[in-house]
Amino acid sequence: MMRLPKFEYRAARTVAEALEWMGEFSSAADKDPQAHAMLMAGGTDVLPNMKHRVFTPQVVVGLRGVAALRGIAYDPEHGLRLGAGVRLSELAASPIIRARYPALARAAEVISTPQLRQMGTLGGNLCLDTRCNYYNQSEFWRKARDYCLKRGSEICRVAPNGTGCYAVSSCDTAPVLIALGATARIASRAGDRILPIADLYHDDGIHPVRLHDGDVLTDLYVPSPPGDWRSTYEKYRVRGAFDFPIASVAAVARFDGAQCADVRLVLQGVATRPLPLPEVEALLRGQPWTPDLLDAAAELGYKAAHPMDNTAGTIALRRRIVRAYIRRALDALIAPSVIH
Ligand SMILES: Cc1cc2nc3c(=O)[nH]c(=O)nc-3n(C[C@H](O)[C@H](O)[C@H](O)COP(=O)(O)OP(=O)(O)OC[C@H]3O[C@@H](n4cnc5c(N)ncnc54)[C@H](O)[C@@H]3O)c2cc1C
Ligand code: SF4
């Protein structure tokens, strides 16, 4: 049985309190292994990683008691406001999200297991660390191989001649929120700022999330979709019961008669950050979606995806999944049953 290391737990009651405590310690939100303090919401990623000694904070600042981070609110003019502390199970079950943002509900309901969705939060999901076969291992395993770049060593085990870390972004809600044009409110000791979710991510497996010095993600805002927006999330995973994405596709589109008026596509699980597909979108926009066009779009997406050999599934399989799942997502958007 793997045990947690010793640490001090501080339960914050307000965002200000969390910021103050995080400010007492060195930068923790960037997943620096030497960080002294770390935020924790549901703990479904932080605690297993602490057991593996991937994270070794001396202090954990808990966000579960912060009432301001809760709540789901919708109005047709301003859209959806989600507290970062909303649990994944609430997101998946919310009638308004299921009706107006079905891809988001779908992404939440295919994350991990029912028990973990009861604990895990939207904010924790968006700030999830990147994953790699050489990183998400026990301390014993990693030490035996002399660690890797993401854990302070000199070399990447996946691409020894590469220029950085290629650990994979695997959080299921991020590609959907990017496709839906969502923004995030981030609280810091210097004040609040609003950032498009797309800008929350770096192309950097070591510091994947653009937060620093204990910043707290507080709210997500998703614009109100015009009545005829359709959205879907198609995820391929090894175990259907629960697993991280081997590759997945978030797709949002609206149509003007038979023609596509607008479309957004974002891949997940194949790069260090969620990967938008602007060239595929340009091919599809303004066109009637014929089977040949959809095949061409899937092929273009296949060419844009360059996963590394660092998660389950071979590179070839993951690229083939990208092609098949883009096609599957586009088919779903034009299926008569999808009317959102
Ligand atoms: C067996 C298993 C299967 C899983 N499967 C999946 C899966 O299929 N898809 C998937 O996406 N995830 C999966 N996960 C990962 C995890 O359960 C979810 O991503 C979950 O949403 C994380 O939320 P949390 O609240 O538990 O995060 P925590 O573990 O509390 O935190 C995760 C990270 O977010 C930071 N953080 C949390 N809240 C905030 C905030 N408000 N502001 C700033 N930083 C914050 C923490 O510091 C930490 O770095 C799985 C985990 C396990 C153990
Ligand atoms: S991609 Fe390379 S540096 Fe990054 S976690 Fe994997 S082995 Fe380590």
mmCIF file of C-alpha atoms and ligand atoms in Angstrom:
data_model
loop_
_atom_site.group_PDB
_atom_site.id
_atom_site.type_symbol
_atom_site.label_atom_id
_atom_site.label_comp_id
_atom_site.label_asym_id
_atom_site.label_seq_id
_atom_site.Cartn_x
_atom_site.Cartn_y
_atom_site.Cartn_z
ATOM 1 C CA MET A 1 0.000 0.000 0.000
ATOM 2 C CA MET A 2 1.339 3.425 -0.881
ATOM 3 C CA ARG A 3 1.210 5.944 1.941
ATOM 4 C CA LEU A 4 1.000 9.706 1.839
ATOM 5 C CA PRO A 5 4.080 11.612 2.958
ATOM 6 C CA LYS A 6 3.732 13.859 5.984
ATOM 7 C CA PHE A 7 2.228 17.271 5.185
ATOM 8 C CA GLU A 8 0.284 20.080 6.839
ATOM 9 C CA TYR A 9 -3.308 20.538 5.650
ATOM 10 C CA ARG A 10 -4.868 24.003 5.785
ATOM 11 C CA ALA A 11 -8.561 24.282 4.972
ATOM 12 C CA ALA A 12 -9.245 27.656 3.364
ATOM 13 C CA ARG A 13 -12.678 29.246 3.896
ATOM 14 C CA THR A 14 -12.213 32.089 1.395
ATOM 15 C CA VAL A 15 -10.244 32.691 -1.791
ATOM 16 C CA ALA A 16 -8.365 35.477 0.011
ATOM 17 C CA GLU A 17 -7.281 33.063 2.728
ATOM 18 C CA ALA A 18 -6.067 30.537 0.138
ATOM 19 C CA LEU A 19 -4.109 33.266 -1.667
ATOM 20 C CA GLU A 20 -2.575 34.475 1.565
ATOM 21 C CA TRP A 21 -1.420 31.002 2.587
ATOM 22 C CA MET A 22 -0.113 30.187 -0.870
ATOM 23 C CA GLY A 23 1.746 33.502 -0.807
ATOM 24 C CA GLU A 24 3.675 32.332 2.224
ATOM 25 C CA PHE A 25 5.284 29.608 0.143
ATOM 26 C CA SER A 26 7.133 29.405 -3.094
ATOM 27 C CA SER A 27 5.359 28.948 -6.406
ATOM 28 C CA ALA A 28 3.273 25.803 -6.172
ATOM 29 C CA ALA A 29 0.658 26.081 -8.906
ATOM 30 C CA ASP A 30 3.286 25.439 -11.591
ATOM 31 C CA LYS A 31 3.776 21.911 -10.212
ATOM 32 C CA ASP A 32 7.381 22.585 -9.264
ATOM 33 C CA PRO A 33 8.362 19.392 -7.450
ATOM 34 C CA GLN A 34 10.219 21.463 -4.878
ATOM 35 C CA ALA A 35 7.208 23.660 -4.181
ATOM 36 C CA HIS A 36 6.341 23.958 -0.539
ATOM 37 C CA ALA A 37 2.593 24.510 -0.831
ATOM 38 C CA MET A 38 -0.031 23.277 -3.228
ATOM 39 C CA LEU A 39 -3.716 23.913 -3.776
ATOM 40 C CA MET A 40 -6.088 20.988 -3.560
ATOM 41 C CA ALA A 41 -9.763 20.835 -4.522
ATOM 42 C CA GLY A 42 -11.150 17.279 -4.734
ATOM 43 C CA GLY A 43 -7.652 15.811 -4.330
ATOM 44 C CA THR A 44 -8.253 13.053 -6.894
ATOM 45 C CA ASP A 45 -5.071 13.986 -8.744
ATOM 46 C CA VAL A 46 -3.044 15.661 -5.986
ATOM 47 C CA LEU A 47 -3.287 12.818 -3.455
ATOM 48 C CA PRO A 48 -2.352 9.895 -5.780
ATOM 49 C CA ASN A 49 0.538 11.999 -7.071
ATOM 50 C CA MET A 50 1.654 12.692 -3.507
ATOM 51 C CA LYS A 51 1.580 8.956 -2.808
ATOM 52 C CA HIS A 52 3.841 8.512 -5.835
ATOM 53 C CA ARG A 53 6.053 11.386 -4.563
ATOM 54 C CA VAL A 54 5.449 13.154 -7.881
ATOM 55 C CA PHE A 55 4.207 16.108 -5.803
ATOM 56 C CA THR A 56 5.884 16.658 -2.449
ATOM 57 C CA PRO A 57 4.287 19.758 -0.914
ATOM 58 C CA GLN A 58 4.907 20.521 2.731
ATOM 59 C CA VAL A 59 1.563 22.325 2.970
ATOM 60 C CA VAL A 60 -1.665 21.539 1.148
ATOM 61 C CA VAL A 61 -4.205 24.362 0.971
ATOM 62 C CA GLY A 62 -7.676 22.847 0.646
ATOM 63 C CA LEU A 63 -10.340 24.651 -1.387
ATOM 64 C CA ARG A 64 -13.328 22.438 -0.590
ATOM 65 C CA GLY A 65 -14.646 24.780 2.092
ATOM 66 C CA VAL A 66 -14.605 27.885 -0.124
ATOM 67 C CA ALA A 67 -18.284 28.641 -0.803
ATOM 68 C CA ALA A 68 -17.456 31.231 -3.497
ATOM 69 C CA LEU A 69 -16.072 28.467 -5.713
ATOM 70 C CA ARG A 70 -19.394 26.641 -5.921
ATOM 71 C CA GLY A 71 -22.502 27.066 -8.029
ATOM 72 C CA ILE A 72 -23.867 26.732 -11.542
ATOM 73 C CA ALA A 73 -25.845 29.705 -12.889
ATOM 74 C CA TYR A 74 -27.279 30.289 -16.344
ATOM 75 C CA ASP A 75 -29.086 33.136 -18.003
ATOM 76 C CA PRO A 76 -29.693 33.373 -21.746
ATOM 77 C CA GLU A 77 -28.051 36.801 -22.042
ATOM 78 C CA HIS A 78 -24.786 36.153 -20.189
ATOM 79 C CA GLY A 79 -24.507 32.391 -20.535
ATOM 80 C CA LEU A 80 -23.153 29.989 -17.966
ATOM 81 C CA ARG A 81 -21.140 30.744 -14.825
ATOM 82 C CA LEU A 82 -19.484 27.764 -13.199
ATOM 83 C CA GLY A 83 -17.608 27.857 -9.924
ATOM 84 C CA ALA A 84 -14.225 26.168 -10.200
ATOM 85 C CA GLY A 85 -15.238 24.016 -7.222
ATOM 86 C CA VAL A 86 -18.265 22.538 -9.012
ATOM 87 C CA ARG A 87 -17.953 18.762 -8.838
ATOM 88 C CA LEU A 88 -17.767 16.744 -12.046
ATOM 89 C CA SER A 89 -20.871 14.780 -11.027
ATOM 90 C CA GLU A 90 -22.832 18.060 -10.659
ATOM 91 C CA LEU A 91 -21.614 19.188 -14.077
ATOM 92 C CA ALA A 92 -22.669 15.918 -15.699
ATOM 93 C CA ALA A 93 -26.091 15.907 -14.037
ATOM 94 C CA SER A 94 -26.997 19.595 -14.431
ATOM 95 C CA PRO A 95 -30.211 19.875 -16.525
ATOM 96 C CA ILE A 96 -29.158 23.230 -18.009
ATOM 97 C CA ILE A 97 -25.730 21.921 -19.032
ATOM 98 C CA ARG A 98 -27.198 18.744 -20.480
ATOM 99 C CA ALA A 99 -29.697 20.810 -22.471
ATOM 100 C CA ARG A 100 -27.552 23.752 -23.627
ATOM 101 C CA TYR A 101 -23.953 22.438 -23.472
ATOM 102 C CA PRO A 102 -24.257 18.664 -23.996
ATOM 103 C CA ALA A 103 -20.571 18.238 -24.916
ATOM 104 C CA LEU A 104 -19.558 19.620 -21.509
ATOM 105 C CA ALA A 105 -21.912 17.257 -19.682
ATOM 106 C CA ARG A 106 -20.563 14.401 -21.796
ATOM 107 C CA ALA A 107 -16.920 15.312 -21.084
ATOM 108 C CA ALA A 108 -17.635 15.414 -17.331
ATOM 109 C CA GLU A 109 -19.475 12.099 -17.296
ATOM 110 C CA VAL A 110 -16.642 10.215 -19.020
ATOM 111 C CA ILE A 111 -13.986 11.342 -16.518
ATOM 112 C CA SER A 112 -12.665 8.610 -14.208
ATOM 113 C CA THR A 113 -15.235 6.795 -12.016
ATOM 114 C CA PRO A 114 -18.505 7.778 -10.272
ATOM 115 C CA GLN A 115 -16.711 7.986 -6.904
ATOM 116 C CA LEU A 116 -13.961 10.213 -8.290
ATOM 117 C CA ARG A 117 -16.490 12.425 -10.089
ATOM 118 C CA GLN A 118 -18.165 12.990 -6.709
ATOM 119 C CA MET A 119 -14.841 14.344 -5.378
ATOM 120 C CA GLY A 120 -13.162 15.798 -8.466
ATOM 121 C CA THR A 121 -13.891 19.378 -9.487
ATOM 122 C CA LEU A 122 -13.958 21.349 -12.705
ATOM 123 C CA GLY A 123 -11.107 23.602 -11.521
ATOM 124 C CA GLY A 124 -8.973 20.606 -10.587
ATOM 125 C CA ASN A 125 -9.675 19.067 -13.962
ATOM 126 C CA LEU A 126 -8.642 22.206 -15.849
ATOM 127 C CA CYS A 127 -5.440 22.467 -13.787
ATOM 128 C CA LEU A 128 -4.598 18.781 -14.129
ATOM 129 C CA ASP A 129 -0.929 17.988 -14.544
ATOM 130 C CA THR A 130 0.208 16.512 -17.861
ATOM 131 C CA ARG A 131 0.759 12.756 -18.001
ATOM 132 C CA CYS A 132 3.482 10.455 -19.295
ATOM 133 C CA ASN A 133 4.351 6.764 -18.940
ATOM 134 C CA TYR A 134 7.747 7.776 -17.548
ATOM 135 C CA TYR A 135 6.304 10.231 -15.000
ATOM 136 C CA ASN A 136 3.101 8.737 -13.577
ATOM 137 C CA GLN A 137 4.944 5.943 -11.840
ATOM 138 C CA SER A 138 5.997 5.151 -8.316
ATOM 139 C CA GLU A 139 8.998 6.885 -6.797
ATOM 140 C CA PHE A 140 10.848 3.537 -6.834
ATOM 141 C CA TRP A 141 10.229 3.085 -10.571
ATOM 142 C CA ARG A 142 11.262 6.620 -11.514
ATOM 143 C CA LYS A 143 14.328 6.614 -9.267
ATOM 144 C CA ALA A 144 15.482 3.308 -10.775
ATOM 145 C CA ARG A 145 15.536 5.019 -14.197
ATOM 146 C CA ASP A 146 17.076 8.202 -12.769
ATOM 147 C CA TYR A 147 13.961 10.342 -13.268
ATOM 148 C CA CYS A 148 13.383 12.584 -16.314
ATOM 149 C CA LEU A 149 13.227 16.249 -17.300
ATOM 150 C CA LYS A 150 9.819 16.810 -15.708
ATOM 151 C CA ARG A 151 11.184 15.638 -12.356
ATOM 152 C CA GLY A 152 14.411 17.606 -12.392
ATOM 153 C CA SER A 153 16.728 15.349 -14.404
ATOM 154 C CA GLU A 154 18.586 16.345 -17.566
ATOM 155 C CA ILE A 155 16.880 14.113 -20.087
ATOM 156 C CA CYS A 156 13.491 13.333 -21.557
ATOM 157 C CA ARG A 157 13.077 9.552 -21.724
ATOM 158 C CA VAL A 158 10.609 9.797 -24.611
ATOM 159 C CA ALA A 159 12.584 12.152 -26.844
ATOM 160 C CA PRO A 160 16.182 12.322 -25.565
ATOM 161 C CA ASN A 161 17.131 14.628 -28.436
ATOM 162 C CA GLY A 162 14.035 16.797 -28.083
ATOM 163 C CA THR A 163 13.788 20.324 -26.760
ATOM 164 C CA GLY A 164 11.486 19.860 -23.775
ATOM 165 C CA CYS A 165 8.882 17.708 -22.110
ATOM 166 C CA TYR A 166 6.100 16.182 -24.196
ATOM 167 C CA ALA A 167 3.872 14.913 -21.380
ATOM 168 C CA VAL A 168 0.263 14.830 -22.491
ATOM 169 C CA SER A 169 -2.660 17.065 -21.609
ATOM 170 C CA SER A 170 -5.483 14.708 -20.619
ATOM 171 C CA CYS A 171 -8.142 16.819 -18.888
ATOM 172 C CA ASP A 172 -11.430 16.081 -20.613
ATOM 173 C CA THR A 173 -13.286 19.340 -19.943
ATOM 174 C CA ALA A 174 -10.613 21.684 -21.362
ATOM 175 C CA PRO A 175 -11.069 20.942 -25.096
ATOM 176 C CA VAL A 176 -14.832 21.361 -24.780
ATOM 177 C CA LEU A 177 -14.558 24.673 -22.942
ATOM 178 C CA ILE A 178 -12.064 25.917 -25.535
ATOM 179 C CA ALA A 179 -14.412 24.916 -28.377
ATOM 180 C CA LEU A 180 -17.277 26.686 -26.585
ATOM 181 C CA GLY A 181 -15.219 29.907 -26.294
ATOM 182 C CA ALA A 182 -15.153 29.887 -22.479
ATOM 183 C CA THR A 183 -13.091 32.183 -20.270
ATOM 184 C CA ALA A 184 -11.698 31.769 -16.755
ATOM 185 C CA ARG A 185 -11.441 34.175 -13.830
ATOM 186 C CA ILE A 186 -8.173 33.806 -11.980
ATOM 187 C CA ALA A 187 -7.579 35.328 -8.567
ATOM 188 C CA SER A 188 -4.060 36.296 -7.549
ATOM 189 C CA ARG A 189 -2.568 38.432 -4.827
ATOM 190 C CA ALA A 190 -2.186 41.203 -7.454
ATOM 191 C CA GLY A 191 -5.904 41.071 -8.345
ATOM 192 C CA ASP A 192 -8.237 39.158 -10.639
ATOM 193 C CA ARG A 193 -7.824 38.583 -14.366
ATOM 194 C CA ILE A 194 -9.937 36.980 -17.070
ATOM 195 C CA LEU A 195 -8.295 34.640 -19.562
ATOM 196 C CA PRO A 196 -9.688 32.641 -22.500
ATOM 197 C CA ILE A 197 -9.419 28.961 -21.541
ATOM 198 C CA ALA A 198 -7.342 28.417 -24.684
ATOM 199 C CA ASP A 199 -4.695 30.749 -23.191
ATOM 200 C CA LEU A 200 -4.603 28.836 -19.926
ATOM 201 C CA TYR A 201 -2.316 26.241 -21.506
ATOM 202 C CA HIS A 202 1.343 26.335 -22.543
ATOM 203 C CA ASP A 203 2.967 24.095 -25.102
ATOM 204 C CA ASP A 204 5.150 22.835 -22.261
ATOM 205 C CA GLY A 205 4.693 19.479 -20.550
ATOM 206 C CA ILE A 206 6.502 20.628 -17.397
ATOM 207 C CA HIS A 207 4.477 23.785 -16.747
ATOM 208 C CA PRO A 208 1.294 23.088 -18.694
ATOM 209 C CA VAL A 209 -1.006 25.556 -16.938
ATOM 210 C CA ARG A 210 -0.437 29.300 -17.116
ATOM 211 C CA LEU A 211 -0.971 29.986 -13.398
ATOM 212 C CA HIS A 212 1.695 31.198 -11.010
ATOM 213 C CA ASP A 213 2.414 31.925 -7.379
ATOM 214 C CA GLY A 214 -0.582 30.057 -6.037
ATOM 215 C CA ASP A 215 -3.166 31.728 -8.307
ATOM 216 C CA VAL A 216 -6.663 30.367 -7.751
ATOM 217 C CA LEU A 217 -8.982 29.584 -10.636
ATOM 218 C CA THR A 218 -12.335 30.827 -9.344
ATOM 219 C CA ASP A 219 -14.961 30.930 -12.143
ATOM 220 C CA LEU A 220 -15.565 29.749 -15.671
ATOM 221 C CA TYR A 221 -17.821 31.649 -18.062
ATOM 222 C CA VAL A 222 -19.290 29.964 -21.107
ATOM 223 C CA PRO A 223 -21.114 32.190 -23.624
ATOM 224 C CA SER A 224 -24.752 31.491 -24.299
ATOM 225 C CA PRO A 225 -24.902 29.369 -27.432
ATOM 226 C CA PRO A 226 -27.180 30.629 -30.207
ATOM 227 C CA GLY A 227 -30.181 28.281 -30.376
ATOM 228 C CA ASP A 228 -28.799 26.202 -33.215
ATOM 229 C CA TRP A 229 -25.290 25.429 -31.872
ATOM 230 C CA ARG A 230 -24.601 21.713 -31.765
ATOM 231 C CA SER A 231 -21.821 20.212 -29.682
ATOM 232 C CA THR A 232 -20.303 16.835 -28.972
ATOM 233 C CA TYR A 233 -17.341 15.223 -27.210
ATOM 234 C CA GLU A 234 -15.983 11.934 -28.534
ATOM 235 C CA LYS A 235 -13.406 10.189 -26.341
ATOM 236 C CA TYR A 236 -11.435 7.033 -26.987
ATOM 237 C CA ARG A 237 -9.995 5.277 -23.938
ATOM 238 C CA VAL A 238 -8.566 1.840 -23.329
ATOM 239 C CA ARG A 239 -11.012 0.896 -20.561
ATOM 240 C CA GLY A 240 -14.572 1.978 -21.242
ATOM 241 C CA ALA A 241 -15.417 2.045 -17.508
ATOM 242 C CA PHE A 242 -12.796 4.674 -16.688
ATOM 243 C CA ASP A 243 -9.627 5.975 -18.272
ATOM 244 C CA PHE A 244 -7.793 9.042 -19.486
ATOM 245 C CA PRO A 245 -8.274 9.849 -23.186
ATOM 246 C CA ILE A 246 -5.974 8.101 -25.646
ATOM 247 C CA ALA A 247 -7.339 10.712 -28.019
ATOM 248 C CA SER A 248 -10.533 12.733 -28.008
ATOM 249 C CA VAL A 249 -12.313 15.401 -30.029
ATOM 250 C CA ALA A 250 -14.494 18.298 -28.889
ATOM 251 C CA ALA A 251 -16.610 19.691 -31.717
ATOM 252 C CA VAL A 252 -19.050 22.603 -31.852
ATOM 253 C CA ALA A 253 -20.852 23.817 -34.988
ATOM 254 C CA ARG A 254 -23.851 25.732 -36.252
ATOM 255 C CA PHE A 255 -25.507 25.528 -39.609
ATOM 256 C CA ASP A 256 -27.210 27.944 -41.964
ATOM 257 C CA GLY A 257 -29.507 25.639 -43.882
ATOM 258 C CA ALA A 258 -27.320 22.906 -45.331
ATOM 259 C CA GLN A 259 -24.108 24.929 -44.949
ATOM 260 C CA CYS A 260 -21.852 25.078 -41.934
ATOM 261 C CA ALA A 261 -21.900 28.660 -40.604
ATOM 262 C CA ASP A 262 -19.189 28.079 -38.011
ATOM 263 C CA VAL A 263 -17.288 25.194 -36.466
ATOM 264 C CA ARG A 264 -14.645 24.634 -33.794
ATOM 265 C CA LEU A 265 -12.650 21.475 -33.253
ATOM 266 C CA VAL A 266 -10.180 20.754 -30.439
ATOM 267 C CA LEU A 267 -8.189 17.538 -29.921
ATOM 268 C CA GLN A 268 -7.161 16.241 -26.506
ATOM 269 C CA GLY A 269 -4.713 13.552 -25.383
ATOM 270 C CA VAL A 270 -2.267 13.942 -28.265
ATOM 271 C CA ALA A 271 -0.140 16.977 -27.260
ATOM 272 C CA THR A 272 1.060 18.899 -24.219
ATOM 273 C CA ARG A 273 -2.037 21.099 -24.460
ATOM 274 C CA PRO A 274 -5.497 20.855 -26.017
ATOM 275 C CA LEU A 275 -4.937 21.207 -29.752
ATOM 276 C CA PRO A 276 -7.284 23.421 -31.825
ATOM 277 C CA LEU A 277 -7.579 22.496 -35.516
ATOM 278 C CA PRO A 278 -7.949 25.827 -37.392
ATOM 279 C CA GLU A 279 -7.129 24.325 -40.796
ATOM 280 C CA VAL A 280 -9.795 21.672 -40.439
ATOM 281 C CA GLU A 281 -12.267 24.320 -39.312
ATOM 282 C CA ALA A 282 -11.447 26.462 -42.372
ATOM 283 C CA LEU A 283 -12.071 23.492 -44.660
ATOM 284 C CA LEU A 284 -15.497 22.835 -43.142
ATOM 285 C CA ARG A 285 -16.722 26.413 -42.665
ATOM 286 C CA GLY A 286 -19.159 27.743 -45.277
ATOM 287 C CA GLN A 287 -19.575 24.332 -46.896
ATOM 288 C CA PRO A 288 -22.315 21.724 -47.012
ATOM 289 C CA TRP A 289 -20.936 18.719 -45.134
ATOM 290 C CA THR A 290 -20.779 15.994 -47.769
ATOM 291 C CA PRO A 291 -19.250 12.594 -46.871
ATOM 292 C CA ASP A 292 -16.195 13.419 -49.021
ATOM 293 C CA LEU A 293 -15.648 16.729 -47.212
ATOM 294 C CA LEU A 294 -15.918 15.036 -43.812
ATOM 295 C CA ASP A 295 -13.381 12.406 -44.886
ATOM 296 C CA ALA A 296 -11.024 15.166 -46.057
ATOM 297 C CA ALA A 297 -11.451 17.002 -42.726
ATOM 298 C CA ALA A 298 -10.664 13.848 -40.752
ATOM 299 C CA GLU A 299 -7.578 13.262 -42.898
ATOM 300 C CA LEU A 300 -6.370 16.840 -42.307
ATOM 301 C CA GLY A 301 -6.818 16.381 -38.545
ATOM 302 C CA TYR A 302 -4.849 13.128 -38.744
ATOM 303 C CA LYS A 303 -1.954 15.018 -40.360
ATOM 304 C CA ALA A 304 -2.048 17.739 -37.673
ATOM 305 C CA ALA A 305 -1.745 15.317 -34.739
ATOM 306 C CA HIS A 306 1.779 14.282 -33.758
ATOM 307 C CA PRO A 307 1.533 12.374 -30.484
ATOM 308 C CA MET A 308 4.652 10.961 -28.833
ATOM 309 C CA ASP A 309 5.132 7.424 -27.569
ATOM 310 C CA ASN A 310 4.344 8.289 -23.946
ATOM 311 C CA THR A 311 0.827 7.103 -23.099
ATOM 312 C CA ALA A 312 -1.181 3.929 -23.667
ATOM 313 C CA GLY A 313 -1.609 3.110 -27.345
ATOM 314 C CA THR A 314 0.986 3.351 -30.085
ATOM 315 C CA ILE A 315 1.571 6.564 -32.023
ATOM 316 C CA ALA A 316 -0.007 4.985 -35.106
ATOM 317 C CA LEU A 317 -3.100 3.905 -33.162
ATOM 318 C CA ARG A 318 -3.556 7.332 -31.578
ATOM 319 C CA ARG A 319 -3.330 9.056 -34.958
ATOM 320 C CA ARG A 320 -5.814 6.626 -36.476
ATOM 321 C CA ILE A 321 -8.140 7.282 -33.543
ATOM 322 C CA VAL A 322 -7.857 11.014 -34.219
ATOM 323 C CA ARG A 323 -8.959 10.491 -37.816
ATOM 324 C CA ALA A 324 -11.825 8.163 -36.882
ATOM 325 C CA TYR A 325 -13.018 10.288 -33.962
ATOM 326 C CA ILE A 326 -12.988 13.556 -35.916
ATOM 327 C CA ARG A 327 -15.206 11.837 -38.456
ATOM 328 C CA ARG A 328 -17.363 10.437 -35.654
ATOM 329 C CA ALA A 329 -17.717 13.894 -34.054
ATOM 330 C CA LEU A 330 -18.662 15.538 -37.362
ATOM 331 C CA ASP A 331 -21.200 12.809 -38.066
ATOM 332 C CA ALA A 332 -22.667 13.362 -34.597
ATOM 333 C CA LEU A 333 -23.041 17.096 -35.268
ATOM 334 C CA ILE A 334 -25.149 16.492 -38.354
ATOM 335 C CA ALA A 335 -27.156 13.636 -36.844
ATOM 336 C CA PRO A 336 -30.829 14.655 -36.497
ATOM 337 C CA SER A 337 -30.811 13.698 -32.798
ATOM 338 C CA VAL A 338 -28.256 16.422 -31.949
ATOM 339 C CA ILE A 339 -30.320 19.589 -31.729
ATOM 340 C CA HIS A 340 -28.339 21.784 -29.353
HETATM 341 C C1 LIG B 1 -8.168 6.513 -11.544
HETATM 342 C C2 LIG B 1 -8.269 7.914 -12.069
HETATM 343 C C3 LIG B 1 -8.831 8.126 -13.309
HETATM 344 C C4 LIG B 1 -8.917 9.420 -13.829
HETATM 345 N N1 LIG B 1 -9.467 9.592 -15.069
HETATM 346 C C5 LIG B 1 -9.535 10.833 -15.600
HETATM 347 C C6 LIG B 1 -10.088 11.033 -16.903
HETATM 348 O O1 LIG B 1 -10.522 10.116 -17.580
HETATM 349 N N2 LIG B 1 -10.113 12.299 -17.387
HETATM 350 C C7 LIG B 1 -9.666 13.363 -16.682
HETATM 351 O O2 LIG B 1 -9.732 14.478 -17.189
HETATM 352 N N3 LIG B 1 -9.142 13.206 -15.438
HETATM 353 C C8 LIG B 1 -9.087 11.988 -14.877
HETATM 354 N N4 LIG B 1 -8.553 11.815 -13.612
HETATM 355 C C9 LIG B 1 -7.948 12.939 -12.907
HETATM 356 C C10 LIG B 1 -8.853 13.657 -11.885
HETATM 357 O O3 LIG B 1 -9.655 12.761 -11.173
HETATM 358 C C11 LIG B 1 -9.761 14.691 -12.529
HETATM 359 O O4 LIG B 1 -9.050 15.416 -13.496
HETATM 360 C C12 LIG B 1 -10.382 15.658 -11.527
HETATM 361 O O5 LIG B 1 -11.260 16.544 -12.197
HETATM 362 C C13 LIG B 1 -9.376 16.505 -10.764
HETATM 363 O O6 LIG B 1 -10.101 17.372 -9.934
HETATM 364 P P1 LIG B 1 -9.754 17.538 -8.384
HETATM 365 O O7 LIG B 1 -10.682 18.569 -7.846
HETATM 366 O O8 LIG B 1 -9.758 16.233 -7.688
HETATM 367 O O9 LIG B 1 -8.280 18.097 -8.514
HETATM 368 P P2 LIG B 1 -7.108 18.102 -7.429
HETATM 369 O O10 LIG B 1 -6.470 16.760 -7.390
HETATM 370 O O11 LIG B 1 -7.577 18.685 -6.138
HETATM 371 O O12 LIG B 1 -6.131 19.158 -8.129
HETATM 372 C C14 LIG B 1 -5.597 18.930 -9.408
HETATM 373 C C15 LIG B 1 -4.679 20.107 -9.764
HETATM 374 O O13 LIG B 1 -5.447 21.292 -9.879
HETATM 375 C C16 LIG B 1 -4.971 22.309 -8.985
HETATM 376 N N5 LIG B 1 -6.182 23.017 -8.570
HETATM 377 C C17 LIG B 1 -7.333 22.465 -8.119
HETATM 378 N N6 LIG B 1 -8.271 23.424 -7.974
HETATM 379 C C18 LIG B 1 -7.695 24.592 -8.335
HETATM 380 C C19 LIG B 1 -8.143 25.947 -8.409
HETATM 381 N N7 LIG B 1 -9.396 26.292 -8.115
HETATM 382 N N8 LIG B 1 -7.262 26.897 -8.805
HETATM 383 C C20 LIG B 1 -5.991 26.571 -9.148
HETATM 384 N N9 LIG B 1 -5.508 25.312 -9.104
HETATM 385 C C21 LIG B 1 -6.358 24.340 -8.712
HETATM 386 C C22 LIG B 1 -4.236 21.552 -7.884
HETATM 387 O O14 LIG B 1 -3.245 22.364 -7.292
HETATM 388 C C23 LIG B 1 -3.635 20.415 -8.706
HETATM 389 O O15 LIG B 1 -2.482 20.881 -9.361
HETATM 390 C C24 LIG B 1 -8.459 10.521 -13.062
HETATM 391 C C25 LIG B 1 -7.899 10.301 -11.806
HETATM 392 C C26 LIG B 1 -7.797 9.017 -11.307
HETATM 393 C C27 LIG B 1 -7.209 8.812 -9.943
HETATM 394 S S1 SF4 B 2 7.783 13.554 -21.977
HETATM 395 FE FE1 SF4 B 2 9.927 13.236 -21.333
HETATM 396 S S2 SF4 B 2 10.377 14.824 -19.787
HETATM 397 FE FE2 SF4 B 2 8.152 14.743 -20.088
HETATM 398 S S3 SF4 B 2 7.433 13.382 -18.459
HETATM 399 FE FE3 SF4 B 2 7.762 12.088 -20.291
HETATM 400 S S4 SF4 B 2 9.871 11.360 -20.136
HETATM 401 FE FE4 SF4 B 2 9.638 13.035 -18.683
#
